[in-house]
Amino acid sequence: MPRYLVRLIIIFVLGAVAVLAIRQFMVPASFYQLGHYRASVLPEVAAQEPVYAGHAACEECHGDVLEVKEKGRHTGLSCEVCHGAAATHAADPSSTKPFTELDRSFCLVCHEKNISRPAGFPMVDGLAHNIKEDCRKCHKPHSPSPNKGEEK
Ligand code: HEC
Ligand code: HEC
Ligand code: HEC
Ligand code: HEC
């Protein structure tokens, strides 16, 4: 066998040994145990406390708000979409108060005119629609249609 081939084979063998040795150190023990991922991540994730309480939790104490919301166009929105993750509040209402300061830019996250939204979705041009005024002056967040403005 020519000497240059012997050298090449030695380099390849050394490379393969190095890859296997590094793999031994780098791949976590539980990798491949259940699939192509680290199995020990499952108990780690499961141990995390949920930060969202879910719609049903809010309904228990805020039935009045739910009643208003159900009749309006925001009926499909979950409370925590606007009020933020509120599991700590639901567990102990006096400990924390959910977020309520929604300015124009927050409403416009969903309502700014955008051609990619579904046809018929209520949209406004944020630079023209009653500019500089707080949306809540005319639209109640729990029942936003302007003709229902007297409700919450
Ligand atoms: C165990 C009953 C209970 C549950 C469950 C509960 N709340 Fe409340 N919530 C209260 C009480 C009581 C207050 C009034 C607290 C105060 O004014 O000191 C309140 C106040 C609020 C306020 C007004 C805060 C403010 O600054 O005035 C918001 C918004 C709110 N809750 C949203 C929610 C949302 C969203 C959920 C569901 C994730 C929820 N609550 C679940 C009892 C509850
Ligand atoms: C579209 C956003 C939005 C959604 C969805 C929403 N809220 Fe609110 N909520 C607000 C805003 C904004 C305020 C602050 C009061 C205001 O500006 O009129 C508020 C105020 C409140 C208050 C304070 C008292 C009051 O009635 O004004 C409570 C309690 C509350 N929300 C509970 C809820 C619950 C429970 C749900 C779900 C059933 C919910 N909200 C869904 C935006 C929302
Ligand atoms: C997470 C997205 C989201 C946010 C945030 C949100 N909305 Fe809505 N809004 C909706 C959806 C969904 C509808 C119902 C659309 C439908 O019925 O087809 C709606 C409906 C409306 C309508 C009804 C229009 C009509 O023709 O009756 C108004 C007005 C409105 N929202 C204003 C607001 C205001 C003001 C805020 C801020 C306080 C706000 N929205 C925040 C998603 C959102
Ligand atoms: C001065 C009062 C006023 C303010 C402030 C206001 N609106 Fe309106 N809005 C109205 C009225 C009245 C209508 C219904 C007539 C119209 O379409 O102009 C309406 C209609 C809408 C619609 C329905 C459009 C459709 O095609 O069905 C949406 C969505 C809306 N507004 C969102 C908002 C948002 C978001 C804000 C804040 C950035 C806001 N509005 C601020 C009065 C107001």
PDB file of N, CA and C in Angstrom, residues 24-115:
ATOM      1  N   GLN A  24     -19.066  10.769  23.789  1.00  0.00           N
ATOM      2  CA  GLN A  24     -19.237  10.173  25.117  1.00  0.00           C
ATOM      3  C   GLN A  24     -19.420  11.253  26.186  1.00  0.00           C
ATOM      4  N   PHE A  25     -18.629  12.351  26.039  1.00  0.00           N
ATOM      5  CA  PHE A  25     -18.702  13.428  27.039  1.00  0.00           C
ATOM      6  C   PHE A  25     -19.911  14.352  26.815  1.00  0.00           C
ATOM      7  N   MET A  26     -20.215  14.628  25.570  1.00  0.00           N
ATOM      8  CA  MET A  26     -21.177  15.697  25.262  1.00  0.00           C
ATOM      9  C   MET A  26     -22.642  15.252  25.300  1.00  0.00           C
ATOM     10  N   VAL A  27     -22.940  14.007  24.924  1.00  0.00           N
ATOM     11  CA  VAL A  27     -24.344  13.590  24.840  1.00  0.00           C
ATOM     12  C   VAL A  27     -24.855  13.211  26.232  1.00  0.00           C
ATOM     13  N   PRO A  28     -25.936  13.873  26.704  1.00  0.00           N
ATOM     14  CA  PRO A  28     -26.448  13.582  28.045  1.00  0.00           C
ATOM     15  C   PRO A  28     -26.886  12.124  28.169  1.00  0.00           C
ATOM     16  N   ALA A  29     -26.826  11.618  29.397  1.00  0.00           N
ATOM     17  CA  ALA A  29     -27.065  10.190  29.643  1.00  0.00           C
ATOM     18  C   ALA A  29     -28.436   9.740  29.131  1.00  0.00           C
ATOM     19  N   SER A  30     -29.472  10.602  29.306  1.00  0.00           N
ATOM     20  CA  SER A  30     -30.824  10.129  28.975  1.00  0.00           C
ATOM     21  C   SER A  30     -31.195  10.348  27.504  1.00  0.00           C
ATOM     22  N   PHE A  31     -30.220  10.821  26.703  1.00  0.00           N
ATOM     23  CA  PHE A  31     -30.492  11.012  25.277  1.00  0.00           C
ATOM     24  C   PHE A  31     -30.738   9.656  24.622  1.00  0.00           C
ATOM     25  N   TYR A  32     -31.708   9.576  23.736  1.00  0.00           N
ATOM     26  CA  TYR A  32     -32.086   8.345  23.020  1.00  0.00           C
ATOM     27  C   TYR A  32     -32.862   7.364  23.883  1.00  0.00           C
ATOM     28  N   GLN A  33     -33.006   7.672  25.193  1.00  0.00           N
ATOM     29  CA  GLN A  33     -33.725   6.738  26.062  1.00  0.00           C
ATOM     30  C   GLN A  33     -35.160   6.576  25.571  1.00  0.00           C
ATOM     31  N   LEU A  34     -35.790   7.709  25.189  1.00  0.00           N
ATOM     32  CA  LEU A  34     -37.171   7.667  24.694  1.00  0.00           C
ATOM     33  C   LEU A  34     -37.278   8.107  23.243  1.00  0.00           C
ATOM     34  N   GLY A  35     -36.207   8.659  22.719  1.00  0.00           N
ATOM     35  CA  GLY A  35     -36.256   9.166  21.354  1.00  0.00           C
ATOM     36  C   GLY A  35     -35.084  10.091  21.143  1.00  0.00           C
ATOM     37  N   HIS A  36     -35.131  10.876  20.083  1.00  0.00           N
ATOM     38  CA  HIS A  36     -34.007  11.739  19.757  1.00  0.00           C
ATOM     39  C   HIS A  36     -34.068  13.017  20.578  1.00  0.00           C
ATOM     40  N   TYR A  37     -34.106  12.894  21.883  1.00  0.00           N
ATOM     41  CA  TYR A  37     -34.087  14.051  22.788  1.00  0.00           C
ATOM     42  C   TYR A  37     -33.692  13.569  24.181  1.00  0.00           C
ATOM     43  N   ARG A  38     -33.462  14.537  25.082  1.00  0.00           N
ATOM     44  CA  ARG A  38     -33.016  14.241  26.441  1.00  0.00           C
ATOM     45  C   ARG A  38     -34.235  13.863  27.288  1.00  0.00           C
ATOM     46  N   ALA A  39     -34.373  12.605  27.667  1.00  0.00           N
ATOM     47  CA  ALA A  39     -35.570  12.149  28.380  1.00  0.00           C
ATOM     48  C   ALA A  39     -35.726  12.845  29.730  1.00  0.00           C
ATOM     49  N   SER A  40     -34.628  13.235  30.359  1.00  0.00           N
ATOM     50  CA  SER A  40     -34.725  13.833  31.696  1.00  0.00           C
ATOM     51  C   SER A  40     -35.344  15.235  31.650  1.00  0.00           C
ATOM     52  N   VAL A  41     -35.577  15.778  30.430  1.00  0.00           N
ATOM     53  CA  VAL A  41     -36.205  17.088  30.335  1.00  0.00           C
ATOM     54  C   VAL A  41     -37.690  17.007  30.724  1.00  0.00           C
ATOM     55  N   LEU A  42     -38.302  15.833  30.586  1.00  0.00           N
ATOM     56  CA  LEU A  42     -39.741  15.702  30.845  1.00  0.00           C
ATOM     57  C   LEU A  42     -40.100  16.036  32.291  1.00  0.00           C
ATOM     58  N   PRO A  43     -39.484  15.393  33.300  1.00  0.00           N
ATOM     59  CA  PRO A  43     -39.799  15.785  34.683  1.00  0.00           C
ATOM     60  C   PRO A  43     -39.433  17.239  34.977  1.00  0.00           C
ATOM     61  N   GLU A  44     -38.366  17.756  34.328  1.00  0.00           N
ATOM     62  CA  GLU A  44     -37.979  19.160  34.545  1.00  0.00           C
ATOM     63  C   GLU A  44     -39.093  20.098  34.103  1.00  0.00           C
ATOM     64  N   VAL A  45     -39.663  19.844  32.922  1.00  0.00           N
ATOM     65  CA  VAL A  45     -40.720  20.708  32.402  1.00  0.00           C
ATOM     66  C   VAL A  45     -42.010  20.518  33.218  1.00  0.00           C
ATOM     67  N   ALA A  46     -42.309  19.257  33.543  1.00  0.00           N
ATOM     68  CA  ALA A  46     -43.540  18.970  34.284  1.00  0.00           C
ATOM     69  C   ALA A  46     -43.539  19.626  35.661  1.00  0.00           C
ATOM     70  N   ALA A  47     -42.346  19.886  36.216  1.00  0.00           N
ATOM     71  CA  ALA A  47     -42.252  20.458  37.558  1.00  0.00           C
ATOM     72  C   ALA A  47     -42.528  21.959  37.564  1.00  0.00           C
ATOM     73  N   GLN A  48     -42.553  22.600  36.374  1.00  0.00           N
ATOM     74  CA  GLN A  48     -42.776  24.052  36.329  1.00  0.00           C
ATOM     75  C   GLN A  48     -44.214  24.387  36.702  1.00  0.00           C
ATOM     76  N   GLU A  49     -44.383  25.462  37.474  1.00  0.00           N
ATOM     77  CA  GLU A  49     -45.714  25.908  37.872  1.00  0.00           C
ATOM     78  C   GLU A  49     -46.373  26.641  36.696  1.00  0.00           C
ATOM     79  N   PRO A  50     -47.625  26.308  36.340  1.00  0.00           N
ATOM     80  CA  PRO A  50     -48.299  27.062  35.275  1.00  0.00           C
ATOM     81  C   PRO A  50     -48.488  28.528  35.689  1.00  0.00           C
ATOM     82  N   VAL A  51     -48.280  29.462  34.749  1.00  0.00           N
ATOM     83  CA  VAL A  51     -48.476  30.871  35.068  1.00  0.00           C
ATOM     84  C   VAL A  51     -49.860  31.352  34.627  1.00  0.00           C
ATOM     85  N   TYR A  52     -50.530  30.600  33.755  1.00  0.00           N
ATOM     86  CA  TYR A  52     -51.890  30.928  33.335  1.00  0.00           C
ATOM     87  C   TYR A  52     -52.885  30.079  34.131  1.00  0.00           C
ATOM     88  N   ALA A  53     -53.989  30.701  34.570  1.00  0.00           N
ATOM     89  CA  ALA A  53     -54.993  29.964  35.341  1.00  0.00           C
ATOM     90  C   ALA A  53     -56.044  29.354  34.421  1.00  0.00           C
ATOM     91  N   GLY A  54     -56.286  29.972  33.273  1.00  0.00           N
ATOM     92  CA  GLY A  54     -57.310  29.478  32.358  1.00  0.00           C
ATOM     93  C   GLY A  54     -58.640  30.167  32.588  1.00  0.00           C
ATOM     94  N   HIS A  55     -59.463  30.177  31.537  1.00  0.00           N
ATOM     95  CA  HIS A  55     -60.722  30.917  31.549  1.00  0.00           C
ATOM     96  C   HIS A  55     -61.639  30.455  32.684  1.00  0.00           C
ATOM     97  N   ALA A  56     -61.723  29.136  32.897  1.00  0.00           N
ATOM     98  CA  ALA A  56     -62.661  28.601  33.889  1.00  0.00           C
ATOM     99  C   ALA A  56     -62.360  29.149  35.283  1.00  0.00           C
ATOM    100  N   ALA A  57     -61.082  29.340  35.599  1.00  0.00           N
ATOM    101  CA  ALA A  57     -60.716  29.836  36.931  1.00  0.00           C
ATOM    102  C   ALA A  57     -61.256  31.249  37.139  1.00  0.00           C
ATOM    103  N   CYS A  58     -61.171  32.106  36.132  1.00  0.00           N
ATOM    104  CA  CYS A  58     -61.627  33.488  36.257  1.00  0.00           C
ATOM    105  C   CYS A  58     -63.148  33.531  36.440  1.00  0.00           C
ATOM    106  N   GLU A  59     -63.848  32.616  35.770  1.00  0.00           N
ATOM    107  CA  GLU A  59     -65.314  32.623  35.799  1.00  0.00           C
ATOM    108  C   GLU A  59     -65.853  32.435  37.216  1.00  0.00           C
ATOM    109  N   GLU A  60     -65.146  31.669  38.025  1.00  0.00           N
ATOM    110  CA  GLU A  60     -65.612  31.382  39.390  1.00  0.00           C
ATOM    111  C   GLU A  60     -65.901  32.649  40.175  1.00  0.00           C
ATOM    112  N   CYS A  61     -65.031  33.642  40.059  1.00  0.00           N
ATOM    113  CA  CYS A  61     -65.182  34.849  40.884  1.00  0.00           C
ATOM    114  C   CYS A  61     -65.662  36.055  40.077  1.00  0.00           C
ATOM    115  N   HIS A  62     -65.527  36.035  38.774  1.00  0.00           N
ATOM    116  CA  HIS A  62     -65.878  37.212  37.965  1.00  0.00           C
ATOM    117  C   HIS A  62     -67.025  36.911  37.012  1.00  0.00           C
ATOM    118  N   GLY A  63     -68.063  36.258  37.528  1.00  0.00           N
ATOM    119  CA  GLY A  63     -69.225  35.913  36.712  1.00  0.00           C
ATOM    120  C   GLY A  63     -69.860  37.128  36.059  1.00  0.00           C
ATOM    121  N   ASP A  64     -69.807  38.282  36.738  1.00  0.00           N
ATOM    122  CA  ASP A  64     -70.409  39.501  36.188  1.00  0.00           C
ATOM    123  C   ASP A  64     -69.710  39.940  34.907  1.00  0.00           C
ATOM    124  N   VAL A  65     -68.368  39.847  34.922  1.00  0.00           N
ATOM    125  CA  VAL A  65     -67.612  40.226  33.731  1.00  0.00           C
ATOM    126  C   VAL A  65     -67.909  39.238  32.603  1.00  0.00           C
ATOM    127  N   LEU A  66     -67.944  37.959  32.945  1.00  0.00           N
ATOM    128  CA  LEU A  66     -68.199  36.923  31.945  1.00  0.00           C
ATOM    129  C   LEU A  66     -69.538  37.164  31.260  1.00  0.00           C
ATOM    130  N   GLU A  67     -70.534  37.518  32.053  1.00  0.00           N
ATOM    131  CA  GLU A  67     -71.874  37.748  31.517  1.00  0.00           C
ATOM    132  C   GLU A  67     -71.855  38.854  30.454  1.00  0.00           C
ATOM    133  N   VAL A  68     -71.136  39.937  30.747  1.00  0.00           N
ATOM    134  CA  VAL A  68     -71.015  41.041  29.787  1.00  0.00           C
ATOM    135  C   VAL A  68     -70.241  40.577  28.553  1.00  0.00           C
ATOM    136  N   LYS A  69     -69.137  39.889  28.790  1.00  0.00           N
ATOM    137  CA  LYS A  69     -68.255  39.483  27.691  1.00  0.00           C
ATOM    138  C   LYS A  69     -68.951  38.504  26.745  1.00  0.00           C
ATOM    139  N   GLU A  70     -69.744  37.600  27.294  1.00  0.00           N
ATOM    140  CA  GLU A  70     -70.422  36.589  26.476  1.00  0.00           C
ATOM    141  C   GLU A  70     -71.363  37.192  25.445  1.00  0.00           C
ATOM    142  N   LYS A  71     -71.922  38.369  25.774  1.00  0.00           N
ATOM    143  CA  LYS A  71     -72.886  38.990  24.857  1.00  0.00           C
ATOM    144  C   LYS A  71     -72.202  39.838  23.797  1.00  0.00           C
ATOM    145  N   GLY A  72     -70.924  40.123  23.986  1.00  0.00           N
ATOM    146  CA  GLY A  72     -70.229  41.030  23.071  1.00  0.00           C
ATOM    147  C   GLY A  72     -69.333  40.304  22.079  1.00  0.00           C
ATOM    148  N   ARG A  73     -68.691  41.092  21.232  1.00  0.00           N
ATOM    149  CA  ARG A  73     -67.853  40.514  20.176  1.00  0.00           C
ATOM    150  C   ARG A  73     -66.528  39.963  20.716  1.00  0.00           C
ATOM    151  N   HIS A  74     -66.158  40.279  21.938  1.00  0.00           N
ATOM    152  CA  HIS A  74     -64.930  39.718  22.504  1.00  0.00           C
ATOM    153  C   HIS A  74     -65.171  38.391  23.213  1.00  0.00           C
ATOM    154  N   THR A  75     -66.316  37.788  22.967  1.00  0.00           N
ATOM    155  CA  THR A  75     -66.656  36.545  23.670  1.00  0.00           C
ATOM    156  C   THR A  75     -65.623  35.435  23.458  1.00  0.00           C
ATOM    157  N   GLY A  76     -64.974  35.447  22.297  1.00  0.00           N
ATOM    158  CA  GLY A  76     -64.000  34.395  22.006  1.00  0.00           C
ATOM    159  C   GLY A  76     -62.640  34.604  22.653  1.00  0.00           C
ATOM    160  N   LEU A  77     -62.418  35.749  23.264  1.00  0.00           N
ATOM    161  CA  LEU A  77     -61.097  36.036  23.840  1.00  0.00           C
ATOM    162  C   LEU A  77     -61.022  35.520  25.271  1.00  0.00           C
ATOM    163  N   SER A  78     -59.910  34.918  25.602  1.00  0.00           N
ATOM    164  CA  SER A  78     -59.689  34.473  26.970  1.00  0.00           C
ATOM    165  C   SER A  78     -59.289  35.683  27.816  1.00  0.00           C
ATOM    166  N   CYS A  79     -59.691  35.666  29.087  1.00  0.00           N
ATOM    167  CA  CYS A  79     -59.399  36.808  29.963  1.00  0.00           C
ATOM    168  C   CYS A  79     -57.900  37.135  29.985  1.00  0.00           C
ATOM    169  N   GLU A  80     -57.089  36.103  30.025  1.00  0.00           N
ATOM    170  CA  GLU A  80     -55.651  36.325  30.220  1.00  0.00           C
ATOM    171  C   GLU A  80     -54.942  36.812  28.949  1.00  0.00           C
ATOM    172  N   VAL A  81     -55.657  36.826  27.822  1.00  0.00           N
ATOM    173  CA  VAL A  81     -55.103  37.443  26.613  1.00  0.00           C
ATOM    174  C   VAL A  81     -54.832  38.916  26.915  1.00  0.00           C
ATOM    175  N   CYS A  82     -55.769  39.570  27.599  1.00  0.00           N
ATOM    176  CA  CYS A  82     -55.620  40.988  27.916  1.00  0.00           C
ATOM    177  C   CYS A  82     -55.026  41.216  29.309  1.00  0.00           C
ATOM    178  N   HIS A  83     -55.419  40.394  30.272  1.00  0.00           N
ATOM    179  CA  HIS A  83     -54.996  40.661  31.651  1.00  0.00           C
ATOM    180  C   HIS A  83     -53.672  40.022  32.022  1.00  0.00           C
ATOM    181  N   GLY A  84     -53.089  39.274  31.102  1.00  0.00           N
ATOM    182  CA  GLY A  84     -51.804  38.654  31.373  1.00  0.00           C
ATOM    183  C   GLY A  84     -51.959  37.404  32.216  1.00  0.00           C
ATOM    184  N   ALA A  85     -50.869  36.655  32.311  1.00  0.00           N
ATOM    185  CA  ALA A  85     -50.885  35.420  33.095  1.00  0.00           C
ATOM    186  C   ALA A  85     -51.275  35.754  34.526  1.00  0.00           C
ATOM    187  N   ALA A  86     -52.333  35.080  35.049  1.00  0.00           N
ATOM    188  CA  ALA A  86     -52.872  35.501  36.347  1.00  0.00           C
ATOM    189  C   ALA A  86     -53.089  34.333  37.310  1.00  0.00           C
ATOM    190  N   ALA A  87     -52.252  33.303  37.199  1.00  0.00           N
ATOM    191  CA  ALA A  87     -52.422  32.148  38.101  1.00  0.00           C
ATOM    192  C   ALA A  87     -52.220  32.550  39.558  1.00  0.00           C
ATOM    193  N   THR A  88     -51.269  33.436  39.833  1.00  0.00           N
ATOM    194  CA  THR A  88     -51.028  33.828  41.231  1.00  0.00           C
ATOM    195  C   THR A  88     -52.221  34.615  41.760  1.00  0.00           C
ATOM    196  N   HIS A  89     -52.826  35.453  40.922  1.00  0.00           N
ATOM    197  CA  HIS A  89     -54.013  36.213  41.323  1.00  0.00           C
ATOM    198  C   HIS A  89     -55.183  35.264  41.593  1.00  0.00           C
ATOM    199  N   ALA A  90     -55.400  34.271  40.710  1.00  0.00           N
ATOM    200  CA  ALA A  90     -56.529  33.345  40.872  1.00  0.00           C
ATOM    201  C   ALA A  90     -56.379  32.515  42.141  1.00  0.00           C
ATOM    202  N   ALA A  91     -55.124  32.182  42.480  1.00  0.00           N
ATOM    203  CA  ALA A  91     -54.894  31.381  43.681  1.00  0.00           C
ATOM    204  C   ALA A  91     -55.111  32.225  44.941  1.00  0.00           C
ATOM    205  N   ASP A  92     -54.735  33.506  44.882  1.00  0.00           N
ATOM    206  CA  ASP A  92     -54.873  34.395  46.039  1.00  0.00           C
ATOM    207  C   ASP A  92     -55.091  35.819  45.518  1.00  0.00           C
ATOM    208  N   PRO A  93     -56.375  36.211  45.331  1.00  0.00           N
ATOM    209  CA  PRO A  93     -56.693  37.478  44.651  1.00  0.00           C
ATOM    210  C   PRO A  93     -56.065  38.714  45.286  1.00  0.00           C
ATOM    211  N   SER A  94     -55.853  38.690  46.595  1.00  0.00           N
ATOM    212  CA  SER A  94     -55.314  39.901  47.214  1.00  0.00           C
ATOM    213  C   SER A  94     -53.796  40.001  47.025  1.00  0.00           C
ATOM    214  N   SER A  95     -53.149  38.920  46.607  1.00  0.00           N
ATOM    215  CA  SER A  95     -51.687  38.941  46.496  1.00  0.00           C
ATOM    216  C   SER A  95     -51.224  39.785  45.302  1.00  0.00           C
ATOM    217  N   THR A  96     -51.839  39.611  44.146  1.00  0.00           N
ATOM    218  CA  THR A  96     -51.440  40.379  42.961  1.00  0.00           C
ATOM    219  C   THR A  96     -52.679  40.795  42.193  1.00  0.00           C
ATOM    220  N   LYS A  97     -52.590  41.922  41.510  1.00  0.00           N
ATOM    221  CA  LYS A  97     -53.690  42.357  40.652  1.00  0.00           C
ATOM    222  C   LYS A  97     -53.267  42.182  39.211  1.00  0.00           C
ATOM    223  N   PRO A  98     -54.147  41.603  38.386  1.00  0.00           N
ATOM    224  CA  PRO A  98     -53.777  41.452  36.977  1.00  0.00           C
ATOM    225  C   PRO A  98     -53.639  42.810  36.305  1.00  0.00           C
ATOM    226  N   PHE A  99     -52.930  42.796  35.215  1.00  0.00           N
ATOM    227  CA  PHE A  99     -52.655  43.959  34.396  1.00  0.00           C
ATOM    228  C   PHE A  99     -53.962  44.494  33.777  1.00  0.00           C
ATOM    229  N   THR A 100     -54.211  45.805  33.881  1.00  0.00           N
ATOM    230  CA  THR A 100     -55.423  46.368  33.265  1.00  0.00           C
ATOM    231  C   THR A 100     -55.131  47.585  32.383  1.00  0.00           C
ATOM    232  N   GLU A 101     -53.866  48.033  32.336  1.00  0.00           N
ATOM    233  CA  GLU A 101     -53.544  49.250  31.584  1.00  0.00           C
ATOM    234  C   GLU A 101     -53.317  48.946  30.112  1.00  0.00           C
ATOM    235  N   LEU A 102     -54.378  48.875  29.339  1.00  0.00           N
ATOM    236  CA  LEU A 102     -54.224  48.582  27.911  1.00  0.00           C
ATOM    237  C   LEU A 102     -54.355  49.874  27.117  1.00  0.00           C
ATOM    238  N   ASP A 103     -53.275  50.295  26.477  1.00  0.00           N
ATOM    239  CA  ASP A 103     -53.342  51.528  25.688  1.00  0.00           C
ATOM    240  C   ASP A 103     -53.694  51.209  24.231  1.00  0.00           C
ATOM    241  N   ARG A 104     -53.714  52.214  23.398  1.00  0.00           N
ATOM    242  CA  ARG A 104     -54.077  52.041  21.981  1.00  0.00           C
ATOM    243  C   ARG A 104     -53.247  50.944  21.320  1.00  0.00           C
ATOM    244  N   SER A 105     -51.952  50.942  21.603  1.00  0.00           N
ATOM    245  CA  SER A 105     -51.079  50.012  20.887  1.00  0.00           C
ATOM    246  C   SER A 105     -51.453  48.565  21.199  1.00  0.00           C
ATOM    247  N   PHE A 106     -51.970  48.319  22.408  1.00  0.00           N
ATOM    248  CA  PHE A 106     -52.352  46.940  22.738  1.00  0.00           C
ATOM    249  C   PHE A 106     -53.542  46.493  21.898  1.00  0.00           C
ATOM    250  N   CYS A 107     -54.576  47.310  21.810  1.00  0.00           N
ATOM    251  CA  CYS A 107     -55.750  46.942  21.012  1.00  0.00           C
ATOM    252  C   CYS A 107     -55.359  46.778  19.544  1.00  0.00           C
ATOM    253  N   LEU A 108     -54.433  47.615  19.105  1.00  0.00           N
ATOM    254  CA  LEU A 108     -54.049  47.586  17.690  1.00  0.00           C
ATOM    255  C   LEU A 108     -53.197  46.374  17.333  1.00  0.00           C
ATOM    256  N   VAL A 109     -52.676  45.668  18.321  1.00  0.00           N
ATOM    257  CA  VAL A 109     -51.964  44.420  18.031  1.00  0.00           C
ATOM    258  C   VAL A 109     -52.906  43.505  17.256  1.00  0.00           C
ATOM    259  N   CYS A 110     -54.184  43.482  17.643  1.00  0.00           N
ATOM    260  CA  CYS A 110     -55.157  42.636  16.948  1.00  0.00           C
ATOM    261  C   CYS A 110     -55.957  43.396  15.892  1.00  0.00           C
ATOM    262  N   HIS A 111     -56.125  44.714  16.067  1.00  0.00           N
ATOM    263  CA  HIS A 111     -57.075  45.422  15.198  1.00  0.00           C
ATOM    264  C   HIS A 111     -56.478  46.333  14.142  1.00  0.00           C
ATOM    265  N   GLU A 112     -55.166  46.485  14.104  1.00  0.00           N
ATOM    266  CA  GLU A 112     -54.562  47.326  13.066  1.00  0.00           C
ATOM    267  C   GLU A 112     -54.847  46.720  11.686  1.00  0.00           C
ATOM    268  N   LYS A 113     -55.184  47.582  10.746  1.00  0.00           N
ATOM    269  CA  LYS A 113     -55.444  47.133   9.366  1.00  0.00           C
ATOM    270  C   LYS A 113     -54.257  46.330   8.853  1.00  0.00           C
ATOM    271  N   ASN A 114     -54.541  45.111   8.400  1.00  0.00           N
ATOM    272  CA  ASN A 114     -53.467  44.247   7.940  1.00  0.00           C
ATOM    273  C   ASN A 114     -54.065  43.251   6.960  1.00  0.00           C
ATOM    274  N   ILE A 115     -53.531  43.242   5.775  1.00  0.00           N
ATOM    275  CA  ILE A 115     -54.134  42.449   4.699  1.00  0.00           C
ATOM    276  C   ILE A 115     -54.091  40.952   4.979  1.00  0.00           C
TER     277      ILE A 115
END
